[in-house]
Short mmCIF file of C-alpha atoms in Angstrom, two decimals:
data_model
loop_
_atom_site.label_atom_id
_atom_site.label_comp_id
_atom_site.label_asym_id
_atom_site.label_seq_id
_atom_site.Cartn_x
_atom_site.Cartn_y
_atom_site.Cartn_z
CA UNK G 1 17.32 -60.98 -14.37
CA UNK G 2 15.16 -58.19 -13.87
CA UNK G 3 15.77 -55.48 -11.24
CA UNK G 4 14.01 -56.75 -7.72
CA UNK G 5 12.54 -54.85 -5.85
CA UNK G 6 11.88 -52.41 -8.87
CA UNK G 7 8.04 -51.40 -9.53
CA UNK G 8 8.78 -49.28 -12.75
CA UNK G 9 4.92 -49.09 -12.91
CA UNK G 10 4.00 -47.99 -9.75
CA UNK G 11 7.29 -45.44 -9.81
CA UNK G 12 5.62 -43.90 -13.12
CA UNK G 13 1.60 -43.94 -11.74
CA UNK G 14 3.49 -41.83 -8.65
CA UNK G 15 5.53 -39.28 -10.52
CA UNK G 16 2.46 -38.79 -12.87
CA UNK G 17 0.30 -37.89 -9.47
CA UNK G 18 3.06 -35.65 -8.07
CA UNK G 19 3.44 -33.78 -11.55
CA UNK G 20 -0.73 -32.75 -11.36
CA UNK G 21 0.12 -30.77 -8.12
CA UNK G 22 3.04 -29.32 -8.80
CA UNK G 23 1.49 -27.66 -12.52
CA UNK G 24 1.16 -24.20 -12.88
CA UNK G 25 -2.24 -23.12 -11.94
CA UNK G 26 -2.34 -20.67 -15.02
CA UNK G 27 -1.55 -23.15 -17.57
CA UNK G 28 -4.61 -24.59 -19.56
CA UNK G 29 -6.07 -27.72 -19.56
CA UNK G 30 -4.60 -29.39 -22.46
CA UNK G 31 -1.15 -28.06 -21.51
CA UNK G 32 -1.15 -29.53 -17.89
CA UNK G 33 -2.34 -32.65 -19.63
CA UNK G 34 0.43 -33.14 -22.13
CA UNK G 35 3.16 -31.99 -18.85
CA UNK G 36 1.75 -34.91 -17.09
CA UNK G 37 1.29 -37.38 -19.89
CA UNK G 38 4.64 -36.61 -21.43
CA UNK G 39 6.28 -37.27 -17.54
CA UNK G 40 4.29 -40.14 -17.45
CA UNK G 41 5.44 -41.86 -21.00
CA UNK G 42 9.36 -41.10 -20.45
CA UNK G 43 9.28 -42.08 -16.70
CA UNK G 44 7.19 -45.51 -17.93
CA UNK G 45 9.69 -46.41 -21.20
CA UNK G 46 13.04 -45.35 -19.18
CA UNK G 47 12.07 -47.78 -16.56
CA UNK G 48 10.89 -50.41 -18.06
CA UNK G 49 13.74 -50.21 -20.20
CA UNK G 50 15.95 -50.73 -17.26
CA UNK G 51 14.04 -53.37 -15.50
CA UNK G 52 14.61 -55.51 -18.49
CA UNK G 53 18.46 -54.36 -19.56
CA UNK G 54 19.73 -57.60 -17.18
CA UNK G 55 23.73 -56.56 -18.16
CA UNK G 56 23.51 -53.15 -16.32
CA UNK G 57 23.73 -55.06 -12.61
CA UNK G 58 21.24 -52.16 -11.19
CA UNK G 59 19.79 -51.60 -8.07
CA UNK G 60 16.32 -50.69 -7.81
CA UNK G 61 17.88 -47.71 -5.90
CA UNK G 62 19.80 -46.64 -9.35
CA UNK G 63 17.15 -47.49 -11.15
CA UNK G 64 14.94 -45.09 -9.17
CA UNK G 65 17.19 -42.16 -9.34
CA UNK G 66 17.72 -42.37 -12.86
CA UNK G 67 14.03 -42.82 -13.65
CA UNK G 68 13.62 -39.75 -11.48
CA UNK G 69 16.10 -37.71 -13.19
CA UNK G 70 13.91 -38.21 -16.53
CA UNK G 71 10.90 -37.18 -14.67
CA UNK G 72 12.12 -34.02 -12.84
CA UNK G 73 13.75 -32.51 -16.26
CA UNK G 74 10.28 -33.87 -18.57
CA UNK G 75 8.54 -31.87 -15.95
CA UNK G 76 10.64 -28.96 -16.30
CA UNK G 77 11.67 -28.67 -19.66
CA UNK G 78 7.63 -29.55 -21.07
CA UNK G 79 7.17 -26.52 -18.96
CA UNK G 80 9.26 -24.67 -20.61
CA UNK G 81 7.84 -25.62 -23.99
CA UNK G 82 4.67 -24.50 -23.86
CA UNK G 83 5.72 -21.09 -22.21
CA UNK G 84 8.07 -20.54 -25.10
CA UNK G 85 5.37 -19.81 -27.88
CA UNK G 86 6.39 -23.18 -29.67
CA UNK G 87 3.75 -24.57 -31.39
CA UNK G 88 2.61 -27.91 -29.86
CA UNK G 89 3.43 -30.25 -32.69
CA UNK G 90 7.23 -29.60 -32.38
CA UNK G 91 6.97 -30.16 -28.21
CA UNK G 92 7.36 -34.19 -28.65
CA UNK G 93 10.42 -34.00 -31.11
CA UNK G 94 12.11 -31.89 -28.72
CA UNK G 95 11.60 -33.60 -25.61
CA UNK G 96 12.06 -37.44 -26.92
CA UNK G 97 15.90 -35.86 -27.95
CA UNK G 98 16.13 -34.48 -24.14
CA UNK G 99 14.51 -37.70 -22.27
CA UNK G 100 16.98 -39.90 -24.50
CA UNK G 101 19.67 -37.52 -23.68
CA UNK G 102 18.96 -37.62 -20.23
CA UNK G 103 19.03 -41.52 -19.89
CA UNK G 104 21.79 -42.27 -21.58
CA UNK G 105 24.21 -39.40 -19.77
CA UNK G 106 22.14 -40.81 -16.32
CA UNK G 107 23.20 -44.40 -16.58
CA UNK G 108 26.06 -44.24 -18.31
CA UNK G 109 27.31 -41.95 -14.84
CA UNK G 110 25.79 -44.60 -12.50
CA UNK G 111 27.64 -47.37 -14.38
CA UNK G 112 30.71 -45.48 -13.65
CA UNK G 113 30.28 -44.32 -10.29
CA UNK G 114 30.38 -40.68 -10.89
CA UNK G 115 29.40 -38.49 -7.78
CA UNK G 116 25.46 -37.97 -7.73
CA UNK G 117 26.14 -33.95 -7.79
CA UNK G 118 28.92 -34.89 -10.46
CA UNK G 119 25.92 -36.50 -12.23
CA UNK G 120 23.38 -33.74 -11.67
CA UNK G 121 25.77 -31.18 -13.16
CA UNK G 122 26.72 -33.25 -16.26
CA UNK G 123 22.78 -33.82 -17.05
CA UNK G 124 21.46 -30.71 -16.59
CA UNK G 125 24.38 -29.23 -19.11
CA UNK G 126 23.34 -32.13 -22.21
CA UNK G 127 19.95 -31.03 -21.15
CA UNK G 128 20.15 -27.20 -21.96
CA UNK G 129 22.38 -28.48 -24.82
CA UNK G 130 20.08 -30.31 -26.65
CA UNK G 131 17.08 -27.69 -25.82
CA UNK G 132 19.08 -24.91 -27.68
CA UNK G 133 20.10 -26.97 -30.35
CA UNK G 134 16.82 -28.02 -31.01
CA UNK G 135 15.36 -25.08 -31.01
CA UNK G 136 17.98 -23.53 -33.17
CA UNK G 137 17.06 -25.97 -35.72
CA UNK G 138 13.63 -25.03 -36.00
CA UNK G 139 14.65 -21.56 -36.51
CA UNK G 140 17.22 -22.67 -39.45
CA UNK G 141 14.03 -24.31 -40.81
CA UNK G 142 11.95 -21.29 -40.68
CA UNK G 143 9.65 -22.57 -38.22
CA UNK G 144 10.21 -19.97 -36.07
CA UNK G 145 11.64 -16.27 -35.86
CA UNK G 146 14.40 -15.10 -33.72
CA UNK G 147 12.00 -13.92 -30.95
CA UNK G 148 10.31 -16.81 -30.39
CA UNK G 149 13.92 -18.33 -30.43
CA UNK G 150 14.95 -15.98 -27.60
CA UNK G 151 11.65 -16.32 -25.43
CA UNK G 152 12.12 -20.26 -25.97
CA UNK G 153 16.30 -20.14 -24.54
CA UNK G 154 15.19 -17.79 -21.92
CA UNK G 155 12.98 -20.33 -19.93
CA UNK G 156 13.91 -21.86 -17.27
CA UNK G 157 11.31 -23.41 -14.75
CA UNK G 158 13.56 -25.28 -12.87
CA UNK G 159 15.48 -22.24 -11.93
CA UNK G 160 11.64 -20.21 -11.28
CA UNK G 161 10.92 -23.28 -8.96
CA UNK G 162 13.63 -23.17 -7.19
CA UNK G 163 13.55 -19.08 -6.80
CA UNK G 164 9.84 -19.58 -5.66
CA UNK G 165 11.37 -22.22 -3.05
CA UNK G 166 13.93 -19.92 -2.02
CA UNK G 167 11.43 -17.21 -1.54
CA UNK G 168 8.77 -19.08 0.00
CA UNK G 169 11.28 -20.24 2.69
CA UNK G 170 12.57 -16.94 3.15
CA UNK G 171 9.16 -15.54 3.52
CA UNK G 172 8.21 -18.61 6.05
CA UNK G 173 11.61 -17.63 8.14
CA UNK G 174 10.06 -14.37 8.00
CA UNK G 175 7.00 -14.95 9.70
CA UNK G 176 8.35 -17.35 12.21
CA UNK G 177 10.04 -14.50 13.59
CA UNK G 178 7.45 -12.21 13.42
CA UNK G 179 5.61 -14.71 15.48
CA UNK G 180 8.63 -15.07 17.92
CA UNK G 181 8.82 -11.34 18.45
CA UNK G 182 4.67 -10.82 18.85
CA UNK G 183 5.21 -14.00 21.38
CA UNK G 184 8.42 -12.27 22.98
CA UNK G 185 6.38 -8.91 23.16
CA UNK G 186 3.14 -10.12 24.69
CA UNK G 187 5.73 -12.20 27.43
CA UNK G 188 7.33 -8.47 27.76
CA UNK G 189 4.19 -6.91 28.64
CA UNK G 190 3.22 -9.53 31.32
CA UNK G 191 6.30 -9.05 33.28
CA UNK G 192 5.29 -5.56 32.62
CA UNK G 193 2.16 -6.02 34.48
CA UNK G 194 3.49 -8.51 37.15
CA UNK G 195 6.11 -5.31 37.17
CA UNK G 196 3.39 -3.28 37.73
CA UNK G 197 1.74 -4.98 40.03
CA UNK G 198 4.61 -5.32 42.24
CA UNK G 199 5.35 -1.45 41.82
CA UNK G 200 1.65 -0.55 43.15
CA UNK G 201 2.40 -2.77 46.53
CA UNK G 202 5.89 -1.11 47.46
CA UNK G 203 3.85 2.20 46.99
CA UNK G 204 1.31 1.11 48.96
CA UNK G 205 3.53 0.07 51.66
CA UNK G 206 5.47 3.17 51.48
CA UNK G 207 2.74 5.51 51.37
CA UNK G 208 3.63 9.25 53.49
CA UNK G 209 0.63 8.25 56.15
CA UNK G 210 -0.77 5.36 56.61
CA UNK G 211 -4.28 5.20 54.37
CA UNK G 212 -2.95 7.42 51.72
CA UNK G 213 -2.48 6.94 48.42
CA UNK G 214 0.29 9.07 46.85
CA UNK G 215 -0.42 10.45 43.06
CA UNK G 216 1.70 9.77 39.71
CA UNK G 217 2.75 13.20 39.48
CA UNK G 218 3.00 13.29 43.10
CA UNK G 219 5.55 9.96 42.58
CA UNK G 220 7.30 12.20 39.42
CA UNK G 221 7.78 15.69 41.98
CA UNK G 222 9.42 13.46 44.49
CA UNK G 223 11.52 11.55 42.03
CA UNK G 224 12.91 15.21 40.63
CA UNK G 225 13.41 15.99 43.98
CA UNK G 226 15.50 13.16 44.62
CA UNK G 227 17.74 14.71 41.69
CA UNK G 228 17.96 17.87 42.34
CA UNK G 229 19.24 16.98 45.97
CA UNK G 230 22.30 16.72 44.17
CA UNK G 231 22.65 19.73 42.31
CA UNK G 232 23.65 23.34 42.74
CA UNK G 233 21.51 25.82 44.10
CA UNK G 234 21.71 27.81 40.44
CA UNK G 235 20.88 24.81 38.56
CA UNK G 236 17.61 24.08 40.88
CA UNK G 237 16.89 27.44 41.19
CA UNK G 238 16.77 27.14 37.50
CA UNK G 239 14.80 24.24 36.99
CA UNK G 240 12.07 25.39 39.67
CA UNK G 241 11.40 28.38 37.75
CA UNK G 242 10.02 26.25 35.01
CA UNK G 243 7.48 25.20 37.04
CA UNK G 244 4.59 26.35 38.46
CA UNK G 245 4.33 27.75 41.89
CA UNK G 246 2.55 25.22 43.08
CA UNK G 247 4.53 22.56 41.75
CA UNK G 248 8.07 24.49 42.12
CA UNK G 249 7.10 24.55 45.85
CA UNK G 250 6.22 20.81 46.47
CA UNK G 251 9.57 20.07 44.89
CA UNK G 252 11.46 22.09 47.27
CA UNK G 253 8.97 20.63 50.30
CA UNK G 254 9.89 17.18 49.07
CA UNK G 255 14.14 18.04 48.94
CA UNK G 256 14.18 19.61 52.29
CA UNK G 257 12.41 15.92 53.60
CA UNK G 258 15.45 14.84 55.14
CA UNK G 259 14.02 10.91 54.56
CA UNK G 260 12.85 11.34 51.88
CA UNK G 261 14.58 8.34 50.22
CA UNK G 262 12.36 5.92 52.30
CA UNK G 263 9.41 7.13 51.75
CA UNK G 264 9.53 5.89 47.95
CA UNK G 265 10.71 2.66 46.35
CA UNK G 266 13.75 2.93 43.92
CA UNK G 267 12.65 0.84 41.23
CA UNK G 268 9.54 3.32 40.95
CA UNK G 269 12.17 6.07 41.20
CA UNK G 270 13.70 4.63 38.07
CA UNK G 271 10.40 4.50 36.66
CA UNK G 272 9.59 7.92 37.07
CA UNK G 273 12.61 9.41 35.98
CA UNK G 274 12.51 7.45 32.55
CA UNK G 275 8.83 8.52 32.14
CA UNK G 276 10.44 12.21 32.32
CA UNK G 277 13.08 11.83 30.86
CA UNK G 278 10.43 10.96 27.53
CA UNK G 279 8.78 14.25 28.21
CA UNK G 280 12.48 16.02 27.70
CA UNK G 281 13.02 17.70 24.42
CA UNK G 282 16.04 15.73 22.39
CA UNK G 283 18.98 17.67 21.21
CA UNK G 284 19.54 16.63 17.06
CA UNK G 285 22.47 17.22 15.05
CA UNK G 286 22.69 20.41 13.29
CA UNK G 287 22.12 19.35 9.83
CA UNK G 288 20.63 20.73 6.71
CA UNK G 289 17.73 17.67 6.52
CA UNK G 290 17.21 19.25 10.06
CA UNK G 291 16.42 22.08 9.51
CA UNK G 292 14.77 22.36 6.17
CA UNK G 293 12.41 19.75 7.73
CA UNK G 294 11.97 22.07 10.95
CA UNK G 295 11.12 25.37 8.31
CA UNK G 296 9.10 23.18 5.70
CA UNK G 297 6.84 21.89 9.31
CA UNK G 298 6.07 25.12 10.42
CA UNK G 299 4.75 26.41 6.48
CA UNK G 300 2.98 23.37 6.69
CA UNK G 301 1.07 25.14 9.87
CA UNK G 302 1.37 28.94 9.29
CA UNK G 303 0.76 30.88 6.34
CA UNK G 304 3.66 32.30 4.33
CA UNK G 305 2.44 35.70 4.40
CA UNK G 306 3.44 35.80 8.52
CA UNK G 307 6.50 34.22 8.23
CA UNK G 308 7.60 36.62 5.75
CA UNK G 309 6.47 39.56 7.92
CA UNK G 310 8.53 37.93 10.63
CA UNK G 311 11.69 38.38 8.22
CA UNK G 312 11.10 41.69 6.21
CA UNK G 313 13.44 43.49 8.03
CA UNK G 314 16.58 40.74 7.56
CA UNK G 315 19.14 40.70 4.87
CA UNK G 316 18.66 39.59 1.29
CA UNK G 317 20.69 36.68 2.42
CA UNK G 318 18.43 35.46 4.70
CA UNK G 319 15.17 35.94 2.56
CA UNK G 320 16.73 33.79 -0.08
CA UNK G 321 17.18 31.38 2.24
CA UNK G 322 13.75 31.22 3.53
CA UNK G 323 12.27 31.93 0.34
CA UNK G 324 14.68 28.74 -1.18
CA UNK G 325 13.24 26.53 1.81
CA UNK G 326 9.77 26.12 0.55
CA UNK G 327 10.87 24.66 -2.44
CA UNK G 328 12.81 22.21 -0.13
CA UNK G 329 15.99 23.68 -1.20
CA UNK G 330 19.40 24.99 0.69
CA UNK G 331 20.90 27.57 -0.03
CA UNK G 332 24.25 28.71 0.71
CA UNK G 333 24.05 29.87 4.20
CA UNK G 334 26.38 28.85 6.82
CA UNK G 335 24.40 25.72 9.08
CA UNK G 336 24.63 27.94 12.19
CA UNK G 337 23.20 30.67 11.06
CA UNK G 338 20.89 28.95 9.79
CA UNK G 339 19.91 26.92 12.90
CA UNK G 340 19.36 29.98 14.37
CA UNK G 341 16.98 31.51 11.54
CA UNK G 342 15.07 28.86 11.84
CA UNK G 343 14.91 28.59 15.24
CA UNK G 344 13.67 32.62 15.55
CA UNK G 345 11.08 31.96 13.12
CA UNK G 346 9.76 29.24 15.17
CA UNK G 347 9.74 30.99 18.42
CA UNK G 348 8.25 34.14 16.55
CA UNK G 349 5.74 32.14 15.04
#
């Protein structure tokens, strides 16, 4: 009896509808007619023929996996036809040997049982098979030349679809965590502000007098001070002199404070000191990137004229090397010396 529960009909009408939405968009007319029209015949004749083979013993869920099978690869494979420079009336030769192909390899592995990915593997090889043969044949024939033959083997939409897939879901992943990290960004900065917000209350309770506000820079001199509590006298004696009076001498106010610790909060101590501590110039490794980048910034900025007045009286050695360094080139001087070249031009500058 005929498979139950089987609507061969309706199956066909569906894969038909999928197949419009899934054609490629640059394709023309015609061609997306004949990739749905040629799904829609093979999908129609391979079920109907097994809603009426009664010795098979399928269920309507075989039935609908092999049906599919013939659909998915028509799709493909029509595709790949009409992108291959064949001319249209050798497409329906070629794809009643593959839809044939394909149902015979497809139920004959369902009768037995094989392992659906067993199955996939086993149709998809009689399926390039019979592509390549065919269109080897129609080269043998002289209907076409061995570039067309090439372009035609070379096709592959399944694999294009499933590289677009692959892609697409990469590129979705992508932006998912994009959107995590804007989301985990704009969180960051309201704790910032809550931070913030909290930071401007301790300082207003700890203010030096009661009524007074006390100044960022203010906040910063204290901070430092806080510091150099703990070093030698050289090292502060050192550091004040980089200041100016002014501020050199509200540092050392602010260290001699013997309470000073409770006038200011230590989380905007903290603050502070990282805030400096951006402000400090960063030590980089001594390399030859370094400091061709450092010479090639500052003739960028100066004109070469001054820089070689800065040098006339160095050795040839030297010249070379500066004169090597606009073209972005090193020459063979040791990386110290170097350093140090480009370090006087910079301060001479």
């Amino acid at each position: 009896m005929p498979i139950e529960g089987f609507d061969y009909k309706g199956f066909a009408a569906s894969m038909s509808e999928q197949a419009k939405e899934l054609v490629p968009k640059e394709l023309q007319e015609r061609e997306k007619e004949y990739i749905v029209k040629t799904l829609g015949n093979f999908t129609l004749l391979a079920g109907e023929a097994l809603y009426n083979d009664t010795q098979l013993n399928l269920t309507a869920d075989q039935a609908v996996f092999i049906t599919q099978v013939i659909a998915e690869w028509s799709f493909h494979k029509s595709i790949d036809l009409i992108h291959s420079g064949i001319l249209p009336q050798y497409w329906d030769s070629i794809m009643q040997k593959i839809a044939f192909t394909i149902f015979e390899v497809a139920k004959q592995a369902v009768i037995r049982k094989i392992p659906q990915d067993q199955l996939l593997q086993a149709v998809e090889h009689h399926v390039v098979k019979v592509y390549n043969s065919s269109i080897e044949e129609l080269q043998k024939k002289g209907i076409i030349d061995e570039e067309i033959k090439n372009r035609a083997e070379s096709q592959s939409n399944i694999d294009a679809m499933a590289k677009a897939a692959q892609e697409e879901q990469i590129r979705q992943k992508q932006a998912a965590a994009d959107e995590a990290e804007r989301n985990m960004q704009e969180a960051e900065k309201r704790r910032e502000e809550k931070r913030r917000q909290r930071r401007q209350e301790k300082q207003a309770a700890t203010l030096p007098a009661a009524g007074q506000g006390i100044t960022n820079k203010q906040m910063k001199l204290m901070s430092l001070a806080l510091v150099l509590k703990i070093l030698s006298q050289d090292k502060v004696t050192t550091i004040l002199n980089k200041f100016d009076a002014n501020d050199s001498m509200a540092i050392s106010q602010y260290m001699n404070m013997a309470d000073l610790e409770s006038h200011i909060d230590s989380d905007l101590v903290s603050d502070c000191l990282k805030e400096i501590k951006n402000y400090l110039p960063v030590k980089r490794k001594l390399t030859k990137e370094n400091v061709l980048g450092d010479l090639l910034r500052i003739y960028r900025t100066h004109p070469r004229e001054r820089i070689e007045k800065i040098i006339k009286n160095e050795r040839p050695l030297v010249k070379r090397f500066i004169a090597q360094a606009y073209d972005g080139e090193y020459s063979e001087l040791p990386l110290r010396v170097a350093g140090i070249v480009a370090q006087y031009i910079e301060d001479s500058i």
